[in-house]
Short mmCIF file of C-alpha atoms and ligand atoms in Angstrom, two decimals:
data_model
loop_
_atom_site.label_atom_id
_atom_site.label_comp_id
_atom_site.label_asym_id
_atom_site.label_seq_id
_atom_site.Cartn_x
_atom_site.Cartn_y
_atom_site.Cartn_z
CA UNK A 23 19.13 1.87 -56.85
CA UNK A 24 19.88 -1.16 -54.36
CA UNK A 25 21.82 -4.31 -55.18
CA UNK A 26 19.69 -6.37 -53.04
CA UNK A 27 18.40 -9.44 -54.78
CA UNK A 28 14.93 -10.26 -53.37
CA UNK A 29 13.47 -14.21 -54.56
CA UNK A 30 9.98 -14.51 -53.97
CA UNK A 31 8.60 -18.47 -53.90
CA UNK A 32 5.17 -19.52 -54.64
CA UNK A 33 4.31 -23.18 -54.70
CA UNK A 34 1.80 -23.96 -56.83
CA UNK A 35 -0.79 -27.07 -56.64
CA UNK A 36 -3.61 -27.21 -59.75
CA UNK A 37 -3.81 -22.69 -58.67
CA UNK A 38 -4.66 -22.36 -63.01
CA UNK A 39 -7.58 -19.91 -61.50
CA UNK A 40 -5.41 -17.91 -59.43
CA UNK A 41 -2.08 -18.15 -61.23
CA UNK A 42 -2.99 -14.65 -63.99
CA UNK A 43 -4.11 -12.17 -60.91
CA UNK A 44 -0.96 -13.58 -58.84
CA UNK A 45 1.41 -13.12 -60.96
CA UNK A 46 -0.38 -9.69 -63.04
CA UNK A 47 0.15 -8.22 -58.52
CA UNK A 48 3.74 -9.55 -57.90
CA UNK A 49 4.53 -8.49 -61.22
CA UNK A 50 3.23 -4.91 -60.25
CA UNK A 51 4.88 -4.92 -56.83
CA UNK A 52 8.54 -5.88 -58.59
CA UNK A 53 8.29 -3.64 -61.18
CA UNK A 54 7.89 -0.62 -58.76
CA UNK A 55 10.00 -1.64 -55.88
CA UNK A 56 12.77 -2.05 -58.98
CA UNK A 57 11.71 1.51 -60.37
CA UNK A 58 12.24 3.01 -57.22
CA UNK A 59 15.40 1.19 -56.30
CA UNK A 60 14.16 -0.62 -53.51
CA UNK A 61 15.35 -4.28 -54.96
CA UNK A 62 17.64 -5.16 -57.33
CA UNK A 63 16.41 -5.91 -61.37
CA UNK A 64 18.03 -9.76 -60.86
CA UNK A 65 15.48 -10.12 -58.18
CA UNK A 66 13.04 -13.06 -59.70
CA UNK A 67 10.22 -14.80 -58.61
CA UNK A 68 10.02 -18.53 -58.58
CA UNK A 69 7.69 -20.96 -59.26
CA UNK A 70 7.38 -24.33 -58.19
CA UNK A 71 4.81 -26.50 -59.74
CA UNK A 72 4.09 -29.67 -57.67
CA UNK A 73 3.08 -31.78 -59.72
CA UNK A 74 -0.45 -30.03 -61.03
CA UNK A 75 -2.54 -31.35 -63.54
CA UNK A 76 -4.40 -28.38 -64.58
CA UNK A 77 -3.02 -25.78 -67.16
CA UNK A 78 -0.89 -24.58 -63.97
CA UNK A 79 2.85 -25.97 -65.54
CA UNK A 80 1.54 -23.74 -68.90
CA UNK A 81 1.00 -20.95 -67.28
CA UNK A 82 3.74 -20.47 -64.93
CA UNK A 83 6.75 -21.60 -68.51
CA UNK A 84 4.92 -18.66 -70.67
CA UNK A 85 4.81 -16.21 -67.40
CA UNK A 86 8.93 -17.35 -67.02
CA UNK A 87 9.59 -16.90 -71.25
CA UNK A 88 8.01 -13.78 -71.66
CA UNK A 89 9.39 -12.21 -68.10
CA UNK A 90 13.03 -11.90 -66.96
CA UNK A 91 12.29 -11.74 -63.20
CA UNK A 92 10.16 -14.81 -63.26
CA UNK A 93 11.45 -18.63 -63.26
CA UNK A 94 9.11 -22.36 -63.59
CA UNK A 95 10.04 -25.11 -61.88
CA UNK A 96 8.21 -28.36 -62.30
CA UNK A 97 8.19 -31.21 -60.22
CA UNK A 98 7.68 -34.88 -61.89
CA UNK A 99 4.81 -35.22 -59.13
CA UNK A 100 2.80 -33.72 -56.36
CA UNK A 101 6.04 -34.13 -53.76
CA UNK A 102 3.54 -31.58 -51.28
CA UNK A 103 2.85 -27.65 -50.17
CA UNK A 104 6.16 -27.95 -48.12
CA UNK A 105 8.73 -29.72 -50.77
CA UNK A 106 7.33 -27.17 -53.51
CA UNK A 107 8.71 -24.87 -50.82
CA UNK A 108 11.78 -26.30 -50.80
CA UNK A 109 12.48 -27.22 -53.97
CA UNK A 110 11.92 -22.92 -54.37
CA UNK A 111 13.79 -21.52 -51.70
CA UNK A 112 16.87 -24.09 -53.36
CA UNK A 113 16.75 -22.47 -56.31
CA UNK A 114 16.94 -18.39 -54.58
CA UNK A 115 20.54 -17.37 -54.23
CA UNK A 116 19.05 -13.75 -52.88
CA UNK A 117 19.75 -11.30 -50.46
CA UNK A 118 16.90 -12.07 -48.84
CA UNK A 119 13.84 -14.73 -49.56
CA UNK A 120 10.36 -14.69 -49.19
CA UNK A 121 8.29 -17.60 -49.32
CA UNK A 122 4.30 -17.07 -49.65
CA UNK A 123 0.84 -18.84 -51.28
CA UNK A 124 0.13 -18.70 -54.67
CA UNK A 125 -3.26 -18.01 -53.41
CA UNK A 126 -2.55 -14.82 -52.51
CA UNK A 127 -4.18 -15.45 -49.10
CA UNK A 128 -0.98 -13.38 -47.97
CA UNK A 129 -0.71 -9.80 -49.62
CA UNK A 130 1.91 -9.82 -51.99
CA UNK A 131 1.59 -6.25 -50.75
CA UNK A 132 2.97 -7.25 -47.08
CA UNK A 133 6.92 -7.99 -49.02
CA UNK A 134 7.45 -4.72 -48.91
CA UNK A 135 6.66 -4.41 -45.20
CA UNK A 136 8.84 -7.99 -44.29
CA UNK A 137 11.59 -6.08 -46.51
CA UNK A 138 11.79 -3.06 -44.71
CA UNK A 139 11.35 -4.98 -40.96
CA UNK A 140 14.54 -6.58 -42.73
CA UNK A 141 16.54 -4.08 -43.30
CA UNK A 142 16.33 -2.72 -39.48
CA UNK A 143 17.56 -6.04 -38.89
CA UNK A 144 15.24 -8.60 -38.44
CA UNK A 145 16.98 -11.79 -40.21
CA UNK A 146 13.40 -13.36 -40.26
CA UNK A 147 10.30 -11.60 -41.12
CA UNK A 148 7.92 -13.63 -40.11
CA UNK A 149 3.38 -12.82 -41.08
CA UNK A 150 1.32 -13.07 -37.70
CA UNK A 151 -2.24 -13.54 -39.05
CA UNK A 152 -4.57 -10.70 -37.28
CA UNK A 153 -7.70 -11.95 -38.42
CA UNK A 154 -8.29 -15.07 -40.94
CA UNK A 155 -11.08 -13.99 -43.87
CA UNK A 156 -13.67 -16.55 -45.47
CA UNK A 157 -11.99 -19.56 -43.29
CA UNK A 158 -14.30 -21.62 -41.64
CA UNK A 159 -15.15 -20.84 -37.72
CA UNK A 160 -14.52 -24.84 -37.18
CA UNK A 161 -10.65 -24.30 -39.59
CA UNK A 162 -10.08 -21.11 -36.97
CA UNK A 163 -10.65 -23.34 -33.66
CA UNK A 164 -8.48 -26.07 -34.55
CA UNK A 165 -6.02 -23.93 -36.14
CA UNK A 166 -5.75 -22.20 -32.55
CA UNK A 167 -6.04 -25.06 -30.76
CA UNK A 168 -3.03 -26.31 -33.13
CA UNK A 169 -0.91 -23.70 -32.53
CA UNK A 170 -0.97 -23.52 -28.65
CA UNK A 171 -0.25 -27.73 -28.75
CA UNK A 172 2.69 -27.31 -30.83
CA UNK A 173 3.85 -24.77 -28.51
CA UNK A 174 3.51 -26.78 -25.90
CA UNK A 175 4.94 -30.09 -27.14
CA UNK A 176 7.31 -27.77 -29.01
CA UNK A 177 11.26 -27.79 -27.24
CA UNK A 178 11.42 -24.66 -29.95
CA UNK A 179 8.77 -21.47 -29.08
CA UNK A 180 6.93 -21.50 -32.33
CA UNK A 181 5.52 -18.12 -33.56
CA UNK A 182 1.54 -18.37 -32.13
CA UNK A 183 -0.66 -17.65 -34.93
CA UNK A 184 1.85 -17.89 -38.25
CA UNK A 185 2.21 -20.10 -41.26
CA UNK A 186 4.80 -19.80 -43.54
CA UNK A 187 4.30 -16.87 -45.59
CA UNK A 188 7.97 -15.08 -44.33
CA UNK A 189 11.12 -13.39 -45.77
CA UNK A 190 14.17 -15.03 -44.92
CA UNK A 191 17.74 -13.46 -44.39
CA UNK A 192 20.50 -14.71 -47.19
CA UNK A 193 22.05 -16.28 -43.34
CA UNK A 194 18.76 -17.84 -42.11
CA UNK A 195 17.77 -18.84 -46.41
CA UNK A 196 21.19 -20.71 -46.75
CA UNK A 197 21.39 -22.45 -43.12
CA UNK A 198 17.49 -23.54 -44.02
CA UNK A 199 19.39 -25.62 -47.79
CA UNK A 200 21.80 -28.07 -45.15
CA UNK A 201 18.25 -28.81 -43.16
CA UNK A 202 17.50 -31.94 -45.14
CA UNK A 203 14.73 -34.03 -43.21
CA UNK A 204 12.23 -35.64 -45.49
CA UNK A 205 9.27 -34.76 -43.35
CA UNK A 206 9.50 -31.20 -43.52
CA UNK A 207 7.64 -28.78 -41.24
CA UNK A 208 9.33 -25.28 -42.61
CA UNK A 209 7.72 -22.56 -39.84
CA UNK A 210 9.46 -24.98 -37.56
CA UNK A 211 12.47 -25.69 -38.97
CA UNK A 212 12.54 -21.90 -39.35
CA UNK A 213 12.25 -21.18 -34.99
CA UNK A 214 14.81 -23.83 -34.20
CA UNK A 215 17.20 -21.88 -36.29
CA UNK A 216 16.38 -19.21 -34.19
CA UNK A 217 17.94 -15.87 -35.24
CA UNK A 218 16.19 -12.10 -34.97
CA UNK A 219 12.85 -13.47 -35.76
CA UNK A 220 10.32 -10.38 -35.81
CA UNK A 221 6.61 -11.12 -36.49
CA UNK A 222 4.37 -8.30 -39.68
CA UNK A 223 1.23 -8.36 -38.98
CA UNK A 224 -1.37 -8.82 -41.64
CA UNK A 225 -4.85 -9.76 -42.69
CA UNK A 226 -4.89 -13.00 -44.18
CA UNK A 227 -6.93 -12.51 -47.11
CA UNK A 228 -9.50 -14.98 -48.00
CA UNK A 229 -8.16 -17.44 -51.64
CA UNK A 230 -8.25 -15.26 -54.28
CA UNK A 231 -10.38 -18.41 -56.56
CA UNK A 232 -10.30 -22.11 -56.37
CA UNK A 233 -10.47 -24.16 -53.57
CA UNK A 234 -7.95 -25.30 -51.06
CA UNK A 235 -5.65 -27.57 -52.22
CA UNK A 236 -4.21 -28.85 -48.92
CA UNK A 237 -6.81 -31.70 -48.46
CA UNK A 238 -8.12 -32.84 -44.70
CA UNK A 239 -5.44 -35.84 -45.09
CA UNK A 240 -2.68 -33.34 -46.09
CA UNK A 241 -3.38 -31.31 -43.34
CA UNK A 242 -3.79 -33.83 -40.56
CA UNK A 243 0.12 -34.76 -41.88
CA UNK A 244 1.32 -31.60 -41.79
CA UNK A 245 0.11 -30.61 -38.03
CA UNK A 246 1.73 -34.90 -37.44
CA UNK A 247 4.85 -33.14 -38.84
CA UNK A 248 4.68 -30.04 -36.25
CA UNK A 249 4.45 -32.33 -33.60
CA UNK A 250 6.67 -35.65 -34.30
CA UNK A 251 9.83 -33.43 -36.29
CA UNK A 252 9.73 -31.58 -33.09
CA UNK A 253 9.41 -32.91 -30.21
CA UNK A 254 9.57 -35.75 -27.80
CA UNK A 255 7.04 -35.08 -25.41
CA UNK A 256 4.68 -37.12 -27.34
CA UNK A 257 7.18 -40.57 -26.45
CA UNK A 258 7.21 -39.16 -22.59
CA UNK A 259 3.73 -38.49 -22.06
CA UNK A 260 2.58 -42.08 -23.50
CA UNK A 261 5.25 -43.05 -20.93
CA UNK A 262 2.99 -41.86 -18.04
CA UNK A 263 -0.57 -42.38 -19.61
CA UNK A 264 0.61 -46.41 -19.35
CA UNK A 265 1.12 -45.37 -15.62
CA UNK A 266 -1.98 -43.53 -15.27
CA UNK A 267 -4.07 -46.74 -16.92
CA UNK A 268 -1.80 -49.00 -14.28
CA UNK A 269 -2.75 -47.13 -11.51
CA UNK A 270 -6.42 -47.59 -12.79
CA UNK A 271 -6.52 -51.10 -13.24
CA UNK A 272 -5.57 -52.41 -10.10
CA UNK A 273 -7.88 -49.70 -8.82
CA UNK A 274 -11.12 -50.88 -10.73
CA UNK A 275 -9.39 -54.71 -9.89
CA UNK A 276 -9.92 -53.61 -6.18
CA UNK A 277 -13.56 -52.25 -6.51
CA UNK A 278 -14.27 -55.60 -8.85
CA UNK A 279 -13.32 -57.55 -5.92
CA UNK A 280 -15.12 -56.08 -3.82
CA UNK A 281 -18.10 -55.49 -5.56
CA UNK A 282 -18.33 -59.26 -6.29
CA UNK A 283 -18.34 -60.62 -3.29
CA UNK A 284 -20.69 -57.57 -1.88
CA UNK A 285 -23.46 -57.14 -5.18
CA UNK A 286 -22.96 -60.67 -6.39
CA UNK A 287 -22.11 -59.09 -10.02
CA UNK A 288 -19.84 -61.07 -12.00
CA UNK A 289 -16.35 -59.57 -11.58
CA UNK A 290 -15.53 -60.51 -15.25
CA UNK A 291 -17.68 -57.84 -16.83
CA UNK A 292 -15.56 -55.51 -14.75
CA UNK A 293 -12.63 -56.83 -16.88
CA UNK A 294 -13.42 -56.99 -20.15
CA UNK A 295 -14.00 -53.05 -19.82
CA UNK A 296 -10.56 -52.64 -17.84
CA UNK A 297 -8.76 -54.92 -21.16
CA UNK A 298 -10.07 -52.76 -24.29
CA UNK A 299 -9.37 -49.38 -22.22
CA UNK A 300 -6.31 -51.69 -21.94
CA UNK A 301 -5.66 -52.27 -25.73
CA UNK A 302 -6.81 -48.75 -26.87
CA UNK A 303 -3.67 -47.40 -24.61
CA UNK A 304 -1.70 -49.61 -26.30
CA UNK A 305 -2.93 -49.37 -29.99
CA UNK A 306 -2.24 -45.77 -28.84
CA UNK A 307 1.34 -46.13 -28.04
CA UNK A 308 2.20 -47.97 -30.94
CA UNK A 309 0.66 -45.78 -32.83
CA UNK A 310 2.74 -42.37 -31.40
CA UNK A 311 5.89 -44.91 -31.76
CA UNK A 312 4.97 -45.97 -35.11
CA UNK A 313 5.17 -42.06 -36.28
CA UNK A 314 8.86 -41.69 -34.76
CA UNK A 315 9.46 -45.18 -36.38
CA UNK A 316 8.41 -44.42 -39.95
CA UNK A 317 9.99 -40.79 -40.04
CA UNK A 318 13.25 -42.73 -39.14
CA UNK A 319 12.57 -45.03 -42.21
CA UNK A 320 12.06 -41.62 -44.25
CA UNK A 321 15.43 -41.41 -43.41
CA UNK A 322 17.50 -44.22 -43.46
CA UNK A 323 16.47 -44.36 -47.04
CA UNK A 324 18.14 -41.88 -48.47
CA UNK A 325 15.66 -40.67 -51.03
CA UNK A 326 16.01 -36.78 -52.75
CA UNK A 327 13.36 -34.76 -51.08
CA UNK A 328 12.20 -33.74 -54.81
CA UNK A 329 12.55 -34.48 -58.40
CA UNK A 330 11.95 -31.52 -61.05
CA UNK A 331 10.99 -32.69 -64.50
CA UNK A 332 11.57 -29.39 -66.04
CA UNK A 333 12.13 -26.03 -65.29
CA UNK A 334 12.11 -22.70 -67.50
CA UNK A 335 14.04 -18.94 -66.52
N1 UDP B 404 0.16 -26.61 -52.43
C1 UDP B 404 1.41 -27.08 -52.90
N2 UDP B 404 1.19 -28.56 -53.01
C2 UDP B 404 -0.12 -29.85 -52.00
C3 UDP B 404 -1.10 -28.49 -51.52
C4 UDP B 404 -0.81 -27.34 -51.56
O1 UDP B 404 2.34 -26.66 -53.28
O2 UDP B 404 0.11 -30.43 -52.73
C5 UDP B 404 0.12 -25.07 -52.52
C6 UDP B 404 -0.86 -24.33 -52.90
O3 UDP B 404 -1.07 -23.78 -54.36
C7 UDP B 404 -0.87 -22.73 -52.37
C8 UDP B 404 -0.02 -23.28 -51.36
O4 UDP B 404 0.61 -24.53 -50.96
O5 UDP B 404 -0.20 -21.96 -53.03
C9 UDP B 404 -1.31 -23.08 -49.82
O6 UDP B 404 -2.14 -23.83 -50.63
P1 UDP B 404 -4.12 -23.93 -50.12
O7 UDP B 404 -4.59 -22.23 -50.21
O8 UDP B 404 -3.95 -24.83 -51.30
O9 UDP B 404 -3.85 -24.15 -48.22
P2 UDP B 404 -4.74 -22.89 -47.37
O10 UDP B 404 -4.38 -21.70 -47.51
O11 UDP B 404 -6.11 -23.87 -47.90
O12 UDP B 404 -4.53 -24.20 -46.24
MG1 MG B 405 -4.73 -20.84 -49.31
#
């Protein structure tokens, strides 16, 4: 019997439809792994209720009462997926921690492959999506483009087509706990930490029930956290954009004067277009600077990352 303590962290937001099946599959897997001696009986499954308004807390707190290996945390409100994962990781005191979604899109069976990779020396075993089932072509295309844009922007290589589904060795998980930034992008933070990261390929399943809890607003927010949290390139790029607009404006000015002299078309028409273009560039530049300022402001306030209202273990 091994004494490897494995912690699995699952953030849950309004997931009453999926939790029965998810907990059943996870508890079965834990039972099998414990009886085979792959992991210690002290291993835990940590469900974090991210301020759900449905029966999520009722379900996970009952699971925690009925099963020794289940722990449940409840946020005081919806703080977001990345912070729910953070709270679960703060709670995890194992030899390895696994982060996975509660909707079974990350199949629990892949956990065994991640543990194998970890036993063979990986510090981080991250799930690499070979194929994404049941997602729209638009979502797949935007995700494909985003991961590549992110890698172009980021100062640290962030693995392509990879979400937060991963195993972290205790050493990495402990370092993770030290990173207390408010606008979090966990897969980027994992890349920033370095260590020996190994891909574990898997097919991303369809959500087992219910609808996505990632609204467009939340998705855009996460995408922005990835870019602004891991790159200062946007600031450099707006400088170059300003220079490019300046050059175009100069050429336009010459063209306007020449055109007005030859054809008699009033020059101010061109000037209006140039002004509007310039205003657009200035507003974009202010937006980019604002994104960084807002992140600084969030840090300066020094508030806790999340608030736990209740716990059951
Ligand atoms: N989630 C969360 N808080 C949120 C939104 C989502 O804890 O504000 C959880 C959700 O319950 C799920 C995981 O994050 O376990 C991923 O969300 P979802 O499956 O809805 O995202 P998608 O897979 O559609 O991108
Ligand atoms: Mg999902």
